[in-house]
N, CA, C and O atoms as a CHARMM CRD file, in Angstrom:
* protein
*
  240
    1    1 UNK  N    -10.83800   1.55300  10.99000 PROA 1      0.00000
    2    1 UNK  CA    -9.41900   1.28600  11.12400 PROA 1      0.00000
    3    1 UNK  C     -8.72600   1.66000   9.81400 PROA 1      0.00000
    4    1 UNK  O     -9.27300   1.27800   8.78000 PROA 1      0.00000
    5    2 UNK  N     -7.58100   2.36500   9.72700 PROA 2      0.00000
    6    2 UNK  CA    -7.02300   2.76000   9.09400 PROA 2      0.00000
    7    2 UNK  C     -6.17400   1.45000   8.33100 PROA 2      0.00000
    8    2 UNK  O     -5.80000   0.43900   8.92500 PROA 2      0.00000
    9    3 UNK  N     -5.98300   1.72600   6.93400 PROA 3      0.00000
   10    3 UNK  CA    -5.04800   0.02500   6.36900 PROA 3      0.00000
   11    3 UNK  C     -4.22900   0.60700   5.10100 PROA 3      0.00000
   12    3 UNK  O     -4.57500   1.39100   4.21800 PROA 3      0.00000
   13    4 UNK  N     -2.94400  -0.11100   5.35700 PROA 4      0.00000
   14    4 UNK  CA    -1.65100   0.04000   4.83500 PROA 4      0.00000
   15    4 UNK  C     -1.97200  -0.97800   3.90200 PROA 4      0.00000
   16    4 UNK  O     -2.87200  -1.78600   4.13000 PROA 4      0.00000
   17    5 UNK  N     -1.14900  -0.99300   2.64200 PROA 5      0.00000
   18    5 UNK  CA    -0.76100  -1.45300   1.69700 PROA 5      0.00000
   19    5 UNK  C      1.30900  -2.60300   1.88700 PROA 5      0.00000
   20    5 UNK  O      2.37500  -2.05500   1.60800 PROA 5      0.00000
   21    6 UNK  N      1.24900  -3.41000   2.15900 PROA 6      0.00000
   22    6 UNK  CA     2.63500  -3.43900   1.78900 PROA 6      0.00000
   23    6 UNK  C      2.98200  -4.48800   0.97000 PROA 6      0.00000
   24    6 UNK  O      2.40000  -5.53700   0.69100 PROA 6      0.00000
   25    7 UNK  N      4.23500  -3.92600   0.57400 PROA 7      0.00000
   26    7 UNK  CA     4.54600  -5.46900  -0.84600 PROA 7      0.00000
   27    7 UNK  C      5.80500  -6.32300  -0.37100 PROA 7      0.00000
   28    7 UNK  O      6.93100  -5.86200  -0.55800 PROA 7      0.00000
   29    8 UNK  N      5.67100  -7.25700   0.09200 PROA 8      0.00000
   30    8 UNK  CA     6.63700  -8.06300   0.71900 PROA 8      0.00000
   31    8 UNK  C      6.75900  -9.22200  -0.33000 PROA 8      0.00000
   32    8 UNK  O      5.86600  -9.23400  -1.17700 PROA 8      0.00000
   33    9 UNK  N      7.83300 -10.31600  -0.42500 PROA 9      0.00000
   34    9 UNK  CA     8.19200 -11.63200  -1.44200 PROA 9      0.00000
   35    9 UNK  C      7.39000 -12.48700  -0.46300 PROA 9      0.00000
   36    9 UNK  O      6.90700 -12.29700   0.65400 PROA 9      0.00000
   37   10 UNK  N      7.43400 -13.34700  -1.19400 PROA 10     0.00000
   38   10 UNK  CA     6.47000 -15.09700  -0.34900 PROA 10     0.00000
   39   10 UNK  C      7.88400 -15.54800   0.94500 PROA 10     0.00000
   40   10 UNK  O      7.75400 -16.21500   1.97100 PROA 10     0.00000
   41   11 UNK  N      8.81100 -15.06700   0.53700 PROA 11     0.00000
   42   11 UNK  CA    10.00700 -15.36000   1.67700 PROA 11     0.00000
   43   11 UNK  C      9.82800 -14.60000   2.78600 PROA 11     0.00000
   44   11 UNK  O      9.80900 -15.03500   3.93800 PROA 11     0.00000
   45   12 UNK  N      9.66000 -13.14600   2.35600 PROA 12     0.00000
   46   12 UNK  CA     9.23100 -12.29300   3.74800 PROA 12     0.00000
   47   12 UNK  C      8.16200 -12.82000   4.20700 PROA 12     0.00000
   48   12 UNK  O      8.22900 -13.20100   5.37600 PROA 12     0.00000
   49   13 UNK  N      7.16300 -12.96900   3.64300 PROA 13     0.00000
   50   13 UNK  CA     6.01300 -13.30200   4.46400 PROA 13     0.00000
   51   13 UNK  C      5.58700 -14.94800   5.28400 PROA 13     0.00000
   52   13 UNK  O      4.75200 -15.25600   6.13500 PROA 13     0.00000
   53   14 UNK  N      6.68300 -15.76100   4.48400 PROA 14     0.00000
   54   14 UNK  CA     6.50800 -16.55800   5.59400 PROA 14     0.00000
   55   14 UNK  C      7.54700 -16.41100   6.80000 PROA 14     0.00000
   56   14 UNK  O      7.53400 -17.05400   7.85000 PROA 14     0.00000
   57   15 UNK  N      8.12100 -15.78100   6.55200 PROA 15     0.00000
   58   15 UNK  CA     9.00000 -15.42100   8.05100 PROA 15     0.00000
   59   15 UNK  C      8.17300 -14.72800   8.73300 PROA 15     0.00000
   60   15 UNK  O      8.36100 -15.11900   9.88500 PROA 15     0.00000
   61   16 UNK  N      7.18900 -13.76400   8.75800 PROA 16     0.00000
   62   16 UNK  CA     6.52000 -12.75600   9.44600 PROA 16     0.00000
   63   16 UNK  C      5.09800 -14.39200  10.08700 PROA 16     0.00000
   64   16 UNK  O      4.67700 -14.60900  11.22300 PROA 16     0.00000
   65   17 UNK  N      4.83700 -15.04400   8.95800 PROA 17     0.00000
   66   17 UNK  CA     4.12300 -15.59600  10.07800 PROA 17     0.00000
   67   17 UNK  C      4.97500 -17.63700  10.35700 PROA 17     0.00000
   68   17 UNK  O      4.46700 -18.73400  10.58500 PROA 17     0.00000
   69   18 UNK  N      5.89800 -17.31700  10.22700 PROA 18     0.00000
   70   18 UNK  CA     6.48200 -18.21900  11.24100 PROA 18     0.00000
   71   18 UNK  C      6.57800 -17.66500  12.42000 PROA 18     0.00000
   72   18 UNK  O      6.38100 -18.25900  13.48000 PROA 18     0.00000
   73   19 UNK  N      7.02200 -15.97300  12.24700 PROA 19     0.00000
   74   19 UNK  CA     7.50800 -15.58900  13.85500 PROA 19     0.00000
   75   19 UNK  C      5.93300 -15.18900  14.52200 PROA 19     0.00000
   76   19 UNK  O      5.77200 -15.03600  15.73300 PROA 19     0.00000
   77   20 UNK  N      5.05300 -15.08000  13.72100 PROA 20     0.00000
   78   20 UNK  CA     3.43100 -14.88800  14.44100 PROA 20     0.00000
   79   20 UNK  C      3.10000 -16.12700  14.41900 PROA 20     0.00000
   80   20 UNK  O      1.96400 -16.10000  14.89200 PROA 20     0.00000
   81   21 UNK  N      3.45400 -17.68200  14.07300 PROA 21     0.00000
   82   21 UNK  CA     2.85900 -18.90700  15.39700 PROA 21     0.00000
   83   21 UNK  C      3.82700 -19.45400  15.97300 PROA 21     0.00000
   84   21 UNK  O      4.02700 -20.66900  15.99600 PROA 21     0.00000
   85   22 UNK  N      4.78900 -18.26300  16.69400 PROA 22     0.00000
   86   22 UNK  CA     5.38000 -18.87900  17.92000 PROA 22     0.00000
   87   22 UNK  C      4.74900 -17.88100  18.82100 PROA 22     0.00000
   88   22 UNK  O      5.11500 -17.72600  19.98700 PROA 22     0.00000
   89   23 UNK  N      3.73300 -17.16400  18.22100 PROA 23     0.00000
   90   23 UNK  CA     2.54800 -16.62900  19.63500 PROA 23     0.00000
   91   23 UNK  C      1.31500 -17.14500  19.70900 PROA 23     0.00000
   92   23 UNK  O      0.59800 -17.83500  18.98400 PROA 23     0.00000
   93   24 UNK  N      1.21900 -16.45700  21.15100 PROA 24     0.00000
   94   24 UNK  CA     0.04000 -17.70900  21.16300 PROA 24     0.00000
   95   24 UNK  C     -1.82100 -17.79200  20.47700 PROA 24     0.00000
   96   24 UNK  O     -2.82900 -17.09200  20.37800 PROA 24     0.00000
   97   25 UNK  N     -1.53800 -18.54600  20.30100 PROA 25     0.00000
   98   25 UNK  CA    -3.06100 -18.72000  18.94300 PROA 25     0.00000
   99   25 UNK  C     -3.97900 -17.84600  18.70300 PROA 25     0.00000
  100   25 UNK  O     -4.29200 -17.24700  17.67500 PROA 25     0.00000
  101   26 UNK  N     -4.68600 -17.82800  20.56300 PROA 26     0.00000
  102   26 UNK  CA    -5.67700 -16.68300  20.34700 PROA 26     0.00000
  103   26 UNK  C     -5.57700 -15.20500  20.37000 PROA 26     0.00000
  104   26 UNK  O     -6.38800 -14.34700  20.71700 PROA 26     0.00000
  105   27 UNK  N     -3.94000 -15.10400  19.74500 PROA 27     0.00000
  106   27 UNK  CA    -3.87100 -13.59000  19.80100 PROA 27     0.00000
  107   27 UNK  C     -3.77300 -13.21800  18.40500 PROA 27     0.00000
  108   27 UNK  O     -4.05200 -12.09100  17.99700 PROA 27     0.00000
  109   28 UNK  N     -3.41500 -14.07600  17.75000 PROA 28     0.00000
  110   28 UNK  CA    -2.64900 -13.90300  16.22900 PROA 28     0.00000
  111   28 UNK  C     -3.66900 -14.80200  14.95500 PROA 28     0.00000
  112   28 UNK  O     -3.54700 -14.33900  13.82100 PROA 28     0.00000
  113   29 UNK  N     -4.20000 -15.47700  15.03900 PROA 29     0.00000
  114   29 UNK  CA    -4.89800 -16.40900  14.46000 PROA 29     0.00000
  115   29 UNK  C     -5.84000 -15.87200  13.25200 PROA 29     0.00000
  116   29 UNK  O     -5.94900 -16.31300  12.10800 PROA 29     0.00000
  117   30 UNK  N     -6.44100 -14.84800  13.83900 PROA 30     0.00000
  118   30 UNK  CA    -7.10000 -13.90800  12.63300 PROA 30     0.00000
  119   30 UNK  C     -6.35800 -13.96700  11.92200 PROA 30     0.00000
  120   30 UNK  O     -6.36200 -14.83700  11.05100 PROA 30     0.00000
  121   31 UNK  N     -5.15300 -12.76800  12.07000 PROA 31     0.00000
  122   31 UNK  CA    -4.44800 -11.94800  11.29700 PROA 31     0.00000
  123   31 UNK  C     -3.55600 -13.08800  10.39100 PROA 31     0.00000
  124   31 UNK  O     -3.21600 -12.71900   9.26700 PROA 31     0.00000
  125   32 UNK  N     -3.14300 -14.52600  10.85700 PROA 32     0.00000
  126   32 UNK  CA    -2.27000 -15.69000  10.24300 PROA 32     0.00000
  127   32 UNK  C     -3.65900 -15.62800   9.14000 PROA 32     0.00000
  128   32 UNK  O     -3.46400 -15.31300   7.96600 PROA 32     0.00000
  129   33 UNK  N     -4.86000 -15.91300   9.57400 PROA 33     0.00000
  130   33 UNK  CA    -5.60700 -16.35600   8.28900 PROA 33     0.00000
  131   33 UNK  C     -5.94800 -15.02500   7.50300 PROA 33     0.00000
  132   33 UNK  O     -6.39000 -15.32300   6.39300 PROA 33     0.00000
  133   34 UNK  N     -5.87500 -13.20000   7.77000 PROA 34     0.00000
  134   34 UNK  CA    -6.23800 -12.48800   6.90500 PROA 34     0.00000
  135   34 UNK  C     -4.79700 -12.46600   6.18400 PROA 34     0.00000
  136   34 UNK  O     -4.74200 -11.35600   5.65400 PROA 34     0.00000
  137   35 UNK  N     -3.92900 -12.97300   5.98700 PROA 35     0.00000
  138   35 UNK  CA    -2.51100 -12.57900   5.48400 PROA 35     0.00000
  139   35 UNK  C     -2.59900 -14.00900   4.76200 PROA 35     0.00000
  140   35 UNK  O     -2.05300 -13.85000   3.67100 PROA 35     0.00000
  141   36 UNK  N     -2.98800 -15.17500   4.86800 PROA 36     0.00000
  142   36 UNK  CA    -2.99600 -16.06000   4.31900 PROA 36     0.00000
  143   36 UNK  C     -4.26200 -15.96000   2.79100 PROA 36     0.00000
  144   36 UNK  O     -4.19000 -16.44100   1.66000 PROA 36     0.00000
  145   37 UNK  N     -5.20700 -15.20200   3.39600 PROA 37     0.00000
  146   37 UNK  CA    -6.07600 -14.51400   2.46500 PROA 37     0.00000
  147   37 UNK  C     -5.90900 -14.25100   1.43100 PROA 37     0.00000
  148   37 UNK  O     -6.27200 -14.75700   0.36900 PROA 37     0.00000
  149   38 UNK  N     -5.12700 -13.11800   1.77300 PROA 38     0.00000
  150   38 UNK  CA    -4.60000 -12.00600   0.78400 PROA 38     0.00000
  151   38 UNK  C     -3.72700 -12.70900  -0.29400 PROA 38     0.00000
  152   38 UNK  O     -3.87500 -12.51800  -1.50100 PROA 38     0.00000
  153   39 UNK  N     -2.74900 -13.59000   0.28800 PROA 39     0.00000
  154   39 UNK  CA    -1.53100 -14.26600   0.05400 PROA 39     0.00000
  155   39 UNK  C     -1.94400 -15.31200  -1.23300 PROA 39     0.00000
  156   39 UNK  O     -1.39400 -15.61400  -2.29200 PROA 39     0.00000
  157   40 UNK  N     -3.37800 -15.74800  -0.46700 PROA 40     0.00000
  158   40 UNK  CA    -3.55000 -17.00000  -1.81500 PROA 40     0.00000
  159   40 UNK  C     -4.62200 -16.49600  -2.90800 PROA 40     0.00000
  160   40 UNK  O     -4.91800 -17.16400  -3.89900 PROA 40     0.00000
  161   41 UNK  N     -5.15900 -15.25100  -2.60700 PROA 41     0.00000
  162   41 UNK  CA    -5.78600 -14.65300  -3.63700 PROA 41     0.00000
  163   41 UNK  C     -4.68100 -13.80700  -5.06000 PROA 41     0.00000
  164   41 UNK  O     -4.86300 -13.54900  -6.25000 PROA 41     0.00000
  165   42 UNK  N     -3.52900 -13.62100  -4.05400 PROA 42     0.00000
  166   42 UNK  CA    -2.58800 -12.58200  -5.35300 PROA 42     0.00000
  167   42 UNK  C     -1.95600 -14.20900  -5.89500 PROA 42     0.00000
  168   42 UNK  O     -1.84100 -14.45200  -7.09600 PROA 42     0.00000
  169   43 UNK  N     -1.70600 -14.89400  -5.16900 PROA 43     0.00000
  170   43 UNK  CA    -0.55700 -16.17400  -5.92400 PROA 43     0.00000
  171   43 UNK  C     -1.67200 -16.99900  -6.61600 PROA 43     0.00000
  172   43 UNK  O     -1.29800 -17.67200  -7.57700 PROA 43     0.00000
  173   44 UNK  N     -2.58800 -17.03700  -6.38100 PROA 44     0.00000
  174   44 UNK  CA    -3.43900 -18.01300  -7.14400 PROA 44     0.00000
  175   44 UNK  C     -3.95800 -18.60400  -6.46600 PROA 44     0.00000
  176   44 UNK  O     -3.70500 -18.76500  -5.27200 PROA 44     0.00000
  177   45 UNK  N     -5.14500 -19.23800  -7.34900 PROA 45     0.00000
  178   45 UNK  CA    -6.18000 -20.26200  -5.97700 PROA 45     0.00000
  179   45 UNK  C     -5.72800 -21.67100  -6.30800 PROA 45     0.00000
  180   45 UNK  O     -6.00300 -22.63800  -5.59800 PROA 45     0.00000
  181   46 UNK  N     -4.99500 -21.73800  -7.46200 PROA 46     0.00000
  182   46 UNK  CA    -4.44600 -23.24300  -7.35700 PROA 46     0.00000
  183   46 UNK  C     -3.13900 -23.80200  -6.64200 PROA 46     0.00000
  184   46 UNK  O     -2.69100 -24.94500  -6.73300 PROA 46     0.00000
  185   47 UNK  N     -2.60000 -22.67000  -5.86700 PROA 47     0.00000
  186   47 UNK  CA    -1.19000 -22.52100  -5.02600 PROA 47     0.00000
  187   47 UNK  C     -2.21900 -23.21600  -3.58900 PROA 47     0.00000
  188   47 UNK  O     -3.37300 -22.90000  -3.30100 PROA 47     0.00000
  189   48 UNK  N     -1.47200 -24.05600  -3.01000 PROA 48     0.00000
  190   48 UNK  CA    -1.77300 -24.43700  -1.61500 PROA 48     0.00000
  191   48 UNK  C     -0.48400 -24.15000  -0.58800 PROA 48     0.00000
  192   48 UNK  O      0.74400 -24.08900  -0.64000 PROA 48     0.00000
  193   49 UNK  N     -1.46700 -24.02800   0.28500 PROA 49     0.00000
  194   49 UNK  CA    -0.59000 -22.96900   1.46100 PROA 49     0.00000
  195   49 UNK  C      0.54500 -23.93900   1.67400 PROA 49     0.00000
  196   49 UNK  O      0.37600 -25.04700   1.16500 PROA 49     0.00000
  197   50 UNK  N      1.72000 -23.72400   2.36100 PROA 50     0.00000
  198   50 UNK  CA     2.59800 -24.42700   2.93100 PROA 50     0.00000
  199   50 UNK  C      2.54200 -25.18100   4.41100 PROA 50     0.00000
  200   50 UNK  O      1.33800 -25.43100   4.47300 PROA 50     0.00000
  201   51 UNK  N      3.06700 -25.64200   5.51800 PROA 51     0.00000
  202   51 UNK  CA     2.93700 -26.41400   6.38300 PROA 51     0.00000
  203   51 UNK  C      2.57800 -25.65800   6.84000 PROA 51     0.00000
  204   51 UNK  O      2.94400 -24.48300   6.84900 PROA 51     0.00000
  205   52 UNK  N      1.42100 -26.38300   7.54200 PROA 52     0.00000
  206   52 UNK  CA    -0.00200 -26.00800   8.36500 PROA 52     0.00000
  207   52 UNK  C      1.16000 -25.06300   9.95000 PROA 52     0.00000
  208   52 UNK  O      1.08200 -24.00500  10.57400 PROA 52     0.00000
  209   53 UNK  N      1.88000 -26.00000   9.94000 PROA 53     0.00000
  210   53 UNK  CA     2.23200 -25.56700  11.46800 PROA 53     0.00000
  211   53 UNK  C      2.80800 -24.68600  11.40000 PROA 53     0.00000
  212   53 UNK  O      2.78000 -24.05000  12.45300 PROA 53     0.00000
  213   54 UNK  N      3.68100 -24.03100  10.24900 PROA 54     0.00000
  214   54 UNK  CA     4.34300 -22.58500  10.12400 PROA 54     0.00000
  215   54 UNK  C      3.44800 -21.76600   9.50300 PROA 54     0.00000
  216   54 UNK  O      3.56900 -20.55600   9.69600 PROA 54     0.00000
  217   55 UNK  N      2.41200 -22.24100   8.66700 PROA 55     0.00000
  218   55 UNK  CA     1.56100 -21.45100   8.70600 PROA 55     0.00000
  219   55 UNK  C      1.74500 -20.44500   7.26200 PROA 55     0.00000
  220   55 UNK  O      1.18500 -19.39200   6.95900 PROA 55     0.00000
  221   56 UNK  N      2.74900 -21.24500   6.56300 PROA 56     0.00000
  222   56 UNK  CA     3.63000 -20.32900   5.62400 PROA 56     0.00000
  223   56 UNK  C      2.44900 -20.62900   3.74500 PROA 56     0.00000
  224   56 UNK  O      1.40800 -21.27400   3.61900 PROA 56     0.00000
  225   57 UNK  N      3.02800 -20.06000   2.96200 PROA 57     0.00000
  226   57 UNK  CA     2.46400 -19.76100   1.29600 PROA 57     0.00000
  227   57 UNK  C      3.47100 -20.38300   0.54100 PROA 57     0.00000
  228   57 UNK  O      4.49500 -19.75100   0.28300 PROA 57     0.00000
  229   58 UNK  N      3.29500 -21.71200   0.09300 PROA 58     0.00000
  230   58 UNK  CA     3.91600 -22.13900  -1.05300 PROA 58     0.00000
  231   58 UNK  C      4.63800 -21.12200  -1.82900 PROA 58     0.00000
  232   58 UNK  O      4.46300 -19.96600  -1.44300 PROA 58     0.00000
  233   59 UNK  N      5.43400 -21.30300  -2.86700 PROA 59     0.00000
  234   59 UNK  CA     5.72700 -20.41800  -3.77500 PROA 59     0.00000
  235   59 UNK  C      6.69000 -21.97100  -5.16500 PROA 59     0.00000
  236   59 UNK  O      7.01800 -23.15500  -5.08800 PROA 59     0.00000
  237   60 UNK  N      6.71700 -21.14000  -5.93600 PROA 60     0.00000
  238   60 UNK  CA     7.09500 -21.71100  -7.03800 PROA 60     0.00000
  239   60 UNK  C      9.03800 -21.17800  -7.17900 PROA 60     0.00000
  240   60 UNK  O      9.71500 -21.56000  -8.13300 PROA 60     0.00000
């Protein structure tokens, strides 16, 4: 599989997965946790994610 690079703010990206868990779980669920991945490896490992249910990345 071919893979893109993109540079989005912690604002874009929790909008992209607020609007990916108003689908349904077993379609999106990977991709909420490979973006959450990525997300808490560049911000730091002492950053904790934001509410579980949006699914969103703290930020400072």
């Amino acid at each position: 599989m071919e893979t893109i690079k993109l540079q989005l703010s912690v604002d874009e990206i929790n909008i992209i997965l607020e609007a990916l868990g108003k689908e349904p779980f077993t379609r999106v669920y990977a991709l909420i946790g490979k973006i959450q991945e990525q997300a808490q490896r560049q911000i730091g490992q002492n950053e904790q994610p934001g509410p579980a249910a949006a699914g969103g990345i703290d930020h400072e």
